[in-house]
């Protein structure tokens, strides 16, 4: 059974002159135009435009020459989402209306749905740390031979003794993992290798970290530059940006800040909850980036907020049907929106009234991070080593291969590569999945 959803555009209202001396023009025939806006593995977004049509109008949609549904259009410009299609199939669409007892139809248009992506990942596990508790908090993928992860790693020194100074990053150079100390300024002015909470890379010569010392460090291809920010913005949790001249950081206690290439500016988020994740994606309709963030205080309350960020203006999005805390978000504007934490929830349009799914529909484990290549290639990671992949139609769990006595806190994806980081028992953990 096919499902059809309608998204109305804002109608344009023309104000006509009342001058009765103007010439009378012949009435033009109604015109219907269909175009494909986008497709998924199981659905298609079809734009429908009406010209010279009296509204409201009853419109019939045909799918592969079969009548799919009839519905009433209130505007002359609408987007129709047709669900329950099959992956990698060609479909044709046609629309028709009846005006003044005469039928008018659009031309046939055709499109192919997206194919599913492969669940066939091979997983490799790497462990870091010689003693005490070790952890990796965040990951950044530049390419398959250049991967960074930040956290807190303790090793024995060359004499076999415990080195009390932690390492705070690991780097994959295509051959082996290097354990590194990235410098971080402290409030007292000292340089340390404080544990890294967030790491973000635009390219191999443009890498950002934020440490427990309350400072950021930036690699410009030659040196690490570091500056204390804690008194200004609080503790950093996640970066997202389009460049080093347009970089956002989500922080604890409602902290949200923006870097414009020369200075950091605090943004009023409207909440004192920890902002756990921030993500942005290009919106083809508005020709700008949409940016969203999620906030919750894990283990303290079930309160949560979904925030929309436009420059330095923050507004709250609807969170109806969400029942627990939130830790991550990922989306493609006007196609699919996800939030994760106590479950994985989704919407087709951010304006939809209700988030779909229940807490345990997809996984029984807490979800700490969501990232994807496209709406048919999404990865989620969480508690006890849970790794999930959505291929455009269904989810697959790899928990039987990746279970650990710990959590995975961050995941990155690039093409056929997935990298997840966290801790297991006393070790810092990295899982690399390749297909």
mmCIF file of N, CA, C and O in Angstrom, residues 31-82:
data_model
loop_
_atom_site.group_PDB
_atom_site.id
_atom_site.type_symbol
_atom_site.label_atom_id
_atom_site.label_comp_id
_atom_site.label_asym_id
_atom_site.label_seq_id
_atom_site.Cartn_x
_atom_site.Cartn_y
_atom_site.Cartn_z
ATOM 1 N N UNK A 31 -3.037 24.249 -16.282
ATOM 2 C CA UNK A 31 -1.773 23.584 -16.584
ATOM 3 C C UNK A 31 -1.233 22.951 -15.309
ATOM 4 O O UNK A 31 -1.228 23.570 -14.250
ATOM 5 N N UNK A 32 -0.770 21.697 -15.419
ATOM 6 C CA UNK A 32 -0.185 20.982 -14.287
ATOM 7 C C UNK A 32 1.247 20.605 -14.638
ATOM 8 O O UNK A 32 1.501 20.030 -15.709
ATOM 9 N N UNK A 33 2.167 20.935 -13.748
ATOM 10 C CA UNK A 33 3.573 20.607 -13.971
ATOM 11 C C UNK A 33 4.100 19.793 -12.800
ATOM 12 O O UNK A 33 3.962 20.198 -11.642
ATOM 13 N N UNK A 34 4.689 18.643 -13.102
ATOM 14 C CA UNK A 34 5.318 17.795 -12.087
ATOM 15 C C UNK A 34 6.828 17.813 -12.278
ATOM 16 O O UNK A 34 7.323 17.843 -13.404
ATOM 17 N N UNK A 35 7.555 17.773 -11.172
ATOM 18 C CA UNK A 35 9.008 17.630 -11.225
ATOM 19 C C UNK A 35 9.466 16.853 -10.000
ATOM 20 O O UNK A 35 8.837 16.914 -8.932
ATOM 21 N N UNK A 36 10.547 16.125 -10.150
ATOM 22 C CA UNK A 36 11.090 15.333 -9.048
ATOM 23 C C UNK A 36 12.047 16.201 -8.238
ATOM 24 O O UNK A 36 13.037 16.718 -8.766
ATOM 25 N N UNK A 37 11.734 16.381 -6.950
ATOM 26 C CA UNK A 37 12.637 17.129 -6.074
ATOM 27 C C UNK A 37 13.738 16.245 -5.521
ATOM 28 O O UNK A 37 14.889 16.653 -5.429
ATOM 29 N N UNK A 38 13.379 15.035 -5.126
ATOM 30 C CA UNK A 38 14.354 14.154 -4.501
ATOM 31 C C UNK A 38 13.765 12.757 -4.388
ATOM 32 O O UNK A 38 12.557 12.566 -4.558
ATOM 33 N N UNK A 39 14.632 11.793 -4.096
ATOM 34 C CA UNK A 39 14.189 10.419 -3.878
ATOM 35 C C UNK A 39 14.956 9.823 -2.706
ATOM 36 O O UNK A 39 16.052 10.270 -2.360
ATOM 37 N N UNK A 40 14.375 8.803 -2.102
ATOM 38 C CA UNK A 40 15.059 7.952 -1.142
ATOM 39 C C UNK A 40 14.979 6.527 -1.672
ATOM 40 O O UNK A 40 14.566 6.302 -2.816
ATOM 41 N N UNK A 41 15.338 5.551 -0.848
ATOM 42 C CA UNK A 41 15.219 4.159 -1.283
ATOM 43 C C UNK A 41 13.769 3.721 -1.389
ATOM 44 O O UNK A 41 13.428 2.840 -2.176
ATOM 45 N N UNK A 42 12.908 4.353 -0.582
ATOM 46 C CA UNK A 42 11.518 3.894 -0.517
ATOM 47 C C UNK A 42 10.507 4.998 -0.792
ATOM 48 O O UNK A 42 9.308 4.799 -0.580
ATOM 49 N N UNK A 43 10.957 6.156 -1.252
ATOM 50 C CA UNK A 43 10.011 7.238 -1.472
ATOM 51 C C UNK A 43 10.513 8.254 -2.484
ATOM 52 O O UNK A 43 11.680 8.247 -2.891
ATOM 53 N N UNK A 44 9.602 9.140 -2.910
ATOM 54 C CA UNK A 44 9.933 10.199 -3.863
ATOM 55 C C UNK A 44 9.218 11.480 -3.459
ATOM 56 O O UNK A 44 8.055 11.459 -3.052
ATOM 57 N N UNK A 45 9.949 12.609 -3.549
ATOM 58 C CA UNK A 45 9.368 13.933 -3.316
ATOM 59 C C UNK A 45 9.050 14.536 -4.679
ATOM 60 O O UNK A 45 9.953 14.783 -5.490
ATOM 61 N N UNK A 46 7.762 14.764 -4.957
ATOM 62 C CA UNK A 46 7.300 15.271 -6.250
ATOM 63 C C UNK A 46 6.716 16.667 -6.053
ATOM 64 O O UNK A 46 5.806 16.861 -5.245
ATOM 65 N N UNK A 47 7.249 17.639 -6.793
ATOM 66 C CA UNK A 47 6.697 18.991 -6.746
ATOM 67 C C UNK A 47 5.575 19.120 -7.773
ATOM 68 O O UNK A 47 5.720 18.688 -8.924
ATOM 69 N N UNK A 48 4.458 19.688 -7.344
ATOM 70 C CA UNK A 48 3.282 19.839 -8.196
ATOM 71 C C UNK A 48 2.896 21.312 -8.259
ATOM 72 O O UNK A 48 2.628 21.931 -7.225
ATOM 73 N N UNK A 49 2.879 21.862 -9.464
ATOM 74 C CA UNK A 49 2.499 23.254 -9.656
ATOM 75 C C UNK A 49 1.264 23.337 -10.547
ATOM 76 O O UNK A 49 1.173 22.642 -11.560
ATOM 77 N N UNK A 50 0.329 24.191 -10.129
ATOM 78 C CA UNK A 50 -0.907 24.409 -10.884
ATOM 79 C C UNK A 50 -0.937 25.833 -11.407
ATOM 80 O O UNK A 50 -0.601 26.783 -10.698
ATOM 81 N N UNK A 51 -1.355 25.978 -12.651
ATOM 82 C CA UNK A 51 -1.544 27.300 -13.242
ATOM 83 C C UNK A 51 -2.952 27.381 -13.815
ATOM 84 O O UNK A 51 -3.469 26.408 -14.375
ATOM 85 N N UNK A 52 -3.582 28.542 -13.642
ATOM 86 C CA UNK A 52 -4.926 28.793 -14.175
ATOM 87 C C UNK A 52 -5.951 27.793 -13.645
ATOM 88 O O UNK A 52 -6.830 27.328 -14.371
ATOM 89 N N UNK A 53 -5.803 27.447 -12.382
ATOM 90 C CA UNK A 53 -6.678 26.459 -11.749
ATOM 91 C C UNK A 53 -7.396 27.110 -10.584
ATOM 92 O O UNK A 53 -6.787 27.816 -9.782
ATOM 93 N N UNK A 54 -8.700 26.868 -10.495
ATOM 94 C CA UNK A 54 -9.477 27.365 -9.358
ATOM 95 C C UNK A 54 -9.218 26.480 -8.136
ATOM 96 O O UNK A 54 -9.322 25.256 -8.217
ATOM 97 N N UNK A 55 -8.851 27.131 -7.039
ATOM 98 C CA UNK A 55 -8.545 26.398 -5.802
ATOM 99 C C UNK A 55 -9.695 26.527 -4.816
ATOM 100 O O UNK A 55 -10.379 27.553 -4.788
ATOM 101 N N UNK A 56 -9.902 25.499 -3.975
ATOM 102 C CA UNK A 56 -9.170 24.229 -3.919
ATOM 103 C C UNK A 56 -9.494 23.346 -5.113
ATOM 104 O O UNK A 56 -10.565 23.476 -5.713
ATOM 105 N N UNK A 57 -8.555 22.445 -5.425
ATOM 106 C CA UNK A 57 -8.727 21.582 -6.600
ATOM 107 C C UNK A 57 -8.485 20.131 -6.207
ATOM 108 O O UNK A 57 -7.591 19.833 -5.426
ATOM 109 N N UNK A 58 -9.300 19.230 -6.750
ATOM 110 C CA UNK A 58 -9.115 17.797 -6.535
ATOM 111 C C UNK A 58 -8.120 17.268 -7.561
ATOM 112 O O UNK A 58 -8.353 17.368 -8.772
ATOM 113 N N UNK A 59 -7.015 16.720 -7.071
ATOM 114 C CA UNK A 59 -5.940 16.248 -7.939
ATOM 115 C C UNK A 59 -5.794 14.744 -7.768
ATOM 116 O O UNK A 59 -5.815 14.232 -6.652
ATOM 117 N N UNK A 60 -5.644 14.043 -8.873
ATOM 118 C CA UNK A 60 -5.393 12.604 -8.851
ATOM 119 C C UNK A 60 -3.957 12.343 -9.287
ATOM 120 O O UNK A 60 -3.504 12.860 -10.310
ATOM 121 N N UNK A 61 -3.230 11.550 -8.491
ATOM 122 C CA UNK A 61 -1.868 11.167 -8.828
ATOM 123 C C UNK A 61 -1.874 9.742 -9.365
ATOM 124 O O UNK A 61 -2.477 8.841 -8.773
ATOM 125 N N UNK A 62 -1.190 9.543 -10.490
ATOM 126 C CA UNK A 62 -1.022 8.212 -11.044
ATOM 127 C C UNK A 62 0.416 7.752 -10.847
ATOM 128 O O UNK A 62 1.358 8.520 -11.064
ATOM 129 N N UNK A 63 0.577 6.511 -10.416
ATOM 130 C CA UNK A 63 1.882 5.889 -10.256
ATOM 131 C C UNK A 63 1.950 4.702 -11.204
ATOM 132 O O UNK A 63 1.132 3.771 -11.095
ATOM 133 N N UNK A 64 2.881 4.757 -12.140
ATOM 134 C CA UNK A 64 3.003 3.693 -13.151
ATOM 135 C C UNK A 64 1.659 3.420 -13.836
ATOM 136 O O UNK A 64 1.220 2.279 -13.999
ATOM 137 N N UNK A 65 0.970 4.532 -14.191
ATOM 138 C CA UNK A 65 -0.311 4.491 -14.927
ATOM 139 C C UNK A 65 -1.484 3.952 -14.111
ATOM 140 O O UNK A 65 -2.554 3.707 -14.654
ATOM 141 N N UNK A 66 -1.295 3.777 -12.830
ATOM 142 C CA UNK A 66 -2.391 3.376 -11.949
ATOM 143 C C UNK A 66 -2.729 4.519 -11.012
ATOM 144 O O UNK A 66 -1.822 5.164 -10.449
ATOM 145 N N UNK A 67 -4.025 4.778 -10.837
ATOM 146 C CA UNK A 67 -4.435 5.839 -9.931
ATOM 147 C C UNK A 67 -3.975 5.502 -8.511
ATOM 148 O O UNK A 67 -4.282 4.435 -7.976
ATOM 149 N N UNK A 68 -3.220 6.436 -7.925
ATOM 150 C CA UNK A 68 -2.695 6.215 -6.584
ATOM 151 C C UNK A 68 -3.615 6.791 -5.528
ATOM 152 O O UNK A 68 -4.000 6.127 -4.569
ATOM 153 N N UNK A 69 -4.023 8.018 -5.720
ATOM 154 C CA UNK A 69 -4.844 8.664 -4.705
ATOM 155 C C UNK A 69 -5.401 9.956 -5.275
ATOM 156 O O UNK A 69 -4.879 10.503 -6.232
ATOM 157 N N UNK A 70 -6.475 10.420 -4.678
ATOM 158 C CA UNK A 70 -7.021 11.730 -5.007
ATOM 159 C C UNK A 70 -7.029 12.568 -3.739
ATOM 160 O O UNK A 70 -7.377 12.088 -2.665
ATOM 161 N N UNK A 71 -6.632 13.815 -3.868
ATOM 162 C CA UNK A 71 -6.569 14.679 -2.698
ATOM 163 C C UNK A 71 -6.890 16.105 -3.119
ATOM 164 O O UNK A 71 -6.869 16.451 -4.301
ATOM 165 N N UNK A 72 -7.168 16.923 -2.125
ATOM 166 C CA UNK A 72 -7.561 18.307 -2.386
ATOM 167 C C UNK A 72 -6.367 19.218 -2.155
ATOM 168 O O UNK A 72 -5.762 19.205 -1.082
ATOM 169 N N UNK A 73 -6.006 19.995 -3.175
ATOM 170 C CA UNK A 73 -4.905 20.941 -3.072
ATOM 171 C C UNK A 73 -5.454 22.330 -2.744
ATOM 172 O O UNK A 73 -6.393 22.799 -3.386
ATOM 173 N N UNK A 74 -4.809 22.966 -1.757
ATOM 174 C CA UNK A 74 -5.228 24.302 -1.350
ATOM 175 C C UNK A 74 -4.328 25.387 -1.917
ATOM 176 O O UNK A 74 -4.676 26.568 -1.865
ATOM 177 N N UNK A 75 -3.157 25.000 -2.422
ATOM 178 C CA UNK A 75 -2.215 25.971 -2.972
ATOM 179 C C UNK A 75 -1.788 25.523 -4.361
ATOM 180 O O UNK A 75 -1.949 24.364 -4.747
ATOM 181 N N UNK A 76 -1.199 26.437 -5.099
ATOM 182 C CA UNK A 76 -0.788 26.134 -6.466
ATOM 183 C C UNK A 76 0.621 25.554 -6.536
ATOM 184 O O UNK A 76 1.085 25.204 -7.617
ATOM 185 N N UNK A 77 1.296 25.461 -5.399
ATOM 186 C CA UNK A 77 2.666 24.947 -5.378
ATOM 187 C C UNK A 77 2.817 24.057 -4.153
ATOM 188 O O UNK A 77 2.816 24.538 -3.023
ATOM 189 N N UNK A 78 2.937 22.750 -4.367
ATOM 190 C CA UNK A 78 2.983 21.799 -3.256
ATOM 191 C C UNK A 78 4.016 20.720 -3.534
ATOM 192 O O UNK A 78 4.361 20.442 -4.681
ATOM 193 N N UNK A 79 4.518 20.122 -2.454
ATOM 194 C CA UNK A 79 5.405 18.969 -2.561
ATOM 195 C C UNK A 79 4.682 17.746 -2.020
ATOM 196 O O UNK A 79 4.132 17.779 -0.921
ATOM 197 N N UNK A 80 4.702 16.678 -2.799
ATOM 198 C CA UNK A 80 4.025 15.433 -2.431
ATOM 199 C C UNK A 80 5.092 14.376 -2.170
ATOM 200 O O UNK A 80 6.004 14.185 -2.987
ATOM 201 N N UNK A 81 5.008 13.713 -1.033
ATOM 202 C CA UNK A 81 5.912 12.613 -0.749
ATOM 203 C C UNK A 81 5.164 11.298 -0.901
ATOM 204 O O UNK A 81 4.130 11.077 -0.270
ATOM 205 N N UNK A 82 5.664 10.434 -1.768
ATOM 206 C CA UNK A 82 5.046 9.133 -2.017
ATOM 207 C C UNK A 82 5.943 8.063 -1.405
ATOM 208 O O UNK A 82 7.105 7.908 -1.785
#
